[in-house]
Amino acid sequence: MFWERFYKLCEKSGIKPNPLGKNLGISSGVITKWKNGGVPNGETLTKIADYLDCSVDYLLGRTDNPNSHKQ
């Protein structure tokens, strides 16, 4: 769930996952773990959500509304 939503939001923002990770100080190895089913820790999830302007709940599949953080 996380990877699919993360990747879709990266595409929508016009950035690939590895360059986004580099901007946030996240290694490509960690990003590969996510692609294989891993999930980032809380601090990293918050950084990603802030960068992609979405909610952590959306990234984790707890809501289908990426803008739920704006309500």
XYZ file of N, CA and C in Angstrom:
213
model
N 0.831 -1.193 0.000
C 0.000 0.000 0.000
C 0.874 1.254 0.000
N 1.846 1.325 0.942
C 2.672 2.535 1.027
C 3.367 2.816 -0.300
N 4.061 1.804 -0.832
C 4.855 2.038 -2.045
C 3.999 2.548 -3.196
N 2.846 1.947 -3.401
C 1.994 2.355 -4.510
C 1.578 3.814 -4.375
N 1.202 4.199 -3.180
C 0.764 5.586 -2.970
C 1.941 6.557 -3.050
N 3.047 6.174 -2.468
C 4.258 6.996 -2.522
C 4.677 7.210 -3.974
N 4.734 6.153 -4.749
C 5.171 6.232 -6.138
C 4.209 7.088 -6.967
N 2.920 6.889 -6.751
C 1.913 7.667 -7.481
C 2.053 9.165 -7.176
N 2.275 9.502 -5.907
C 2.434 10.910 -5.538
C 3.736 11.485 -6.088
N 4.780 10.674 -6.141
C 6.029 11.130 -6.758
C 5.790 11.477 -8.219
N 5.128 10.582 -8.943
C 4.825 10.829 -10.355
C 4.018 12.105 -10.522
N 3.020 12.269 -9.678
C 2.157 13.449 -9.747
C 2.959 14.733 -9.503
N 3.978 14.636 -8.655
C 4.817 15.791 -8.321
C 5.969 15.976 -9.304
N 6.125 15.033 -10.228
C 7.177 15.148 -11.224
C 8.568 14.810 -10.715
N 8.652 13.966 -9.702
C 9.943 13.563 -9.148
C 9.957 12.049 -8.964
N 11.085 11.456 -9.232
C 11.218 10.010 -9.029
C 11.562 9.735 -7.567
N 11.268 8.530 -7.075
C 11.492 8.217 -5.662
C 12.919 8.443 -5.168
N 13.937 8.038 -5.935
C 15.312 8.193 -5.444
C 15.749 9.652 -5.303
N 15.476 10.519 -6.285
C 15.807 11.936 -6.072
C 15.035 12.554 -4.899
N 13.782 12.159 -4.717
C 13.022 12.656 -3.572
C 13.709 12.211 -2.282
N 14.088 10.943 -2.234
C 14.792 10.444 -1.065
C 16.069 11.208 -0.793
N 16.819 11.492 -1.842
C 18.063 12.253 -1.681
C 17.776 13.627 -1.090
N 16.708 14.277 -1.575
C 16.327 15.590 -1.042
C 15.999 15.527 0.450
N 15.497 14.370 0.892
C 15.098 14.214 2.295
C 16.149 13.499 3.139
N 17.290 13.151 2.536
C 18.344 12.472 3.276
C 18.075 10.987 3.489
N 17.377 10.363 2.551
C 17.016 8.946 2.643
C 17.786 8.190 1.567
N 18.440 7.113 1.951
C 19.268 6.363 1.014
C 18.424 5.582 0.011
N 19.043 5.285 -1.127
C 18.347 4.496 -2.146
C 18.087 3.076 -1.646
N 18.951 2.579 -0.751
C 18.726 1.257 -0.170
C 17.452 1.198 0.648
N 17.180 2.249 1.390
C 15.952 2.323 2.179
C 14.746 2.377 1.250
N 14.863 3.139 0.187
C 13.759 3.241 -0.771
C 13.492 1.885 -1.411
N 14.544 1.127 -1.689
C 14.372 -0.225 -2.235
C 13.629 -1.109 -1.240
N 13.907 -0.964 0.044
C 13.179 -1.733 1.065
C 11.695 -1.409 1.019
N 11.362 -0.150 0.824
C 9.952 0.240 0.727
C 9.314 -0.410 -0.484
N 10.031 -0.416 -1.604
C 9.509 -1.019 -2.825
C 9.218 -2.497 -2.612
N 9.977 -3.125 -1.723
C 9.806 -4.548 -1.435
C 8.871 -4.813 -0.257
N 8.103 -3.808 0.151
C 7.090 -4.016 1.169
C 7.337 -3.358 2.514
N 8.491 -2.742 2.689
C 8.777 -2.048 3.950
C 7.995 -0.749 4.051
N 7.950 -0.228 5.269
C 7.250 1.028 5.538
C 8.187 1.930 6.338
N 8.260 3.210 5.996
C 9.138 4.124 6.724
C 8.700 4.323 8.172
N 9.644 4.777 8.996
C 9.309 5.087 10.386
C 8.509 6.395 10.443
N 8.025 6.722 11.618
C 7.147 7.877 11.790
C 7.753 9.188 11.343
N 9.000 9.440 11.718
C 9.651 10.702 11.351
C 9.793 10.816 9.832
N 10.178 9.727 9.199
C 10.340 9.727 7.751
C 8.999 9.870 7.051
N 7.977 9.206 7.558
C 6.638 9.361 6.986
C 6.200 10.819 7.015
N 6.474 11.492 8.110
C 6.100 12.904 8.234
C 6.847 13.749 7.212
N 8.139 13.497 7.031
C 8.919 14.233 6.035
C 8.360 14.026 4.636
N 8.029 12.783 4.315
C 7.488 12.469 2.994
C 6.134 13.153 2.799
N 5.277 13.048 3.795
C 3.950 13.664 3.704
C 4.064 15.176 3.528
N 4.965 15.809 4.259
C 5.157 17.248 4.120
C 5.671 17.596 2.723
N 6.626 16.830 2.250
C 7.211 17.081 0.934
C 6.180 16.916 -0.178
N 5.369 15.866 -0.085
C 4.386 15.561 -1.124
C 3.026 16.200 -0.865
N 2.906 16.961 0.222
C 1.670 17.655 0.591
C 0.482 16.700 0.657
N 0.667 15.657 1.448
C -0.412 14.693 1.677
C -0.391 14.311 3.148
N -1.338 13.496 3.559
C -1.374 13.065 4.950
C -0.617 11.751 5.131
N -0.098 11.545 6.314
C 0.532 10.275 6.668
C -0.505 9.160 6.555
N -1.723 9.435 6.975
C -2.787 8.429 6.891
C -3.007 7.974 5.450
N -2.905 8.887 4.496
C -3.053 8.500 3.099
C -1.909 7.576 2.684
N -0.686 7.939 3.036
C 0.472 7.113 2.682
C 0.348 5.701 3.252
N -0.242 5.589 4.428
C -0.372 4.285 5.089
C -1.649 3.538 4.698
N -2.484 4.151 3.884
C -3.710 3.486 3.454
C -4.845 3.570 4.447
N -4.751 4.488 5.400
C -5.806 4.628 6.407
C -6.938 5.524 5.932
N -6.716 6.253 4.830
C -7.746 7.055 4.194
C -7.446 7.067 2.702
N -8.479 7.272 1.909
C -8.282 7.376 0.466
C -8.198 8.825 0.007
N -8.239 9.743 0.953
C -8.180 11.162 0.654
C -6.768 11.686 0.949
N -5.965 11.963 -0.084
C -4.606 12.454 0.174
C -4.574 13.816 0.856
N -5.681 14.536 0.813
C -5.740 15.863 1.419
C -6.428 15.885 2.768
N -6.554 14.739 3.411
C -7.253 14.676 4.692
C -6.549 15.507 5.772
N -5.287 15.821 5.582
C -4.559 16.642 6.541
C -4.968 18.110 6.477
N -5.704 18.495 5.455
C -6.109 19.887 5.262
C -7.504 20.177 5.796
N -8.171 19.177 6.319
C -9.549 19.371 6.775
C -9.599 19.886 8.180
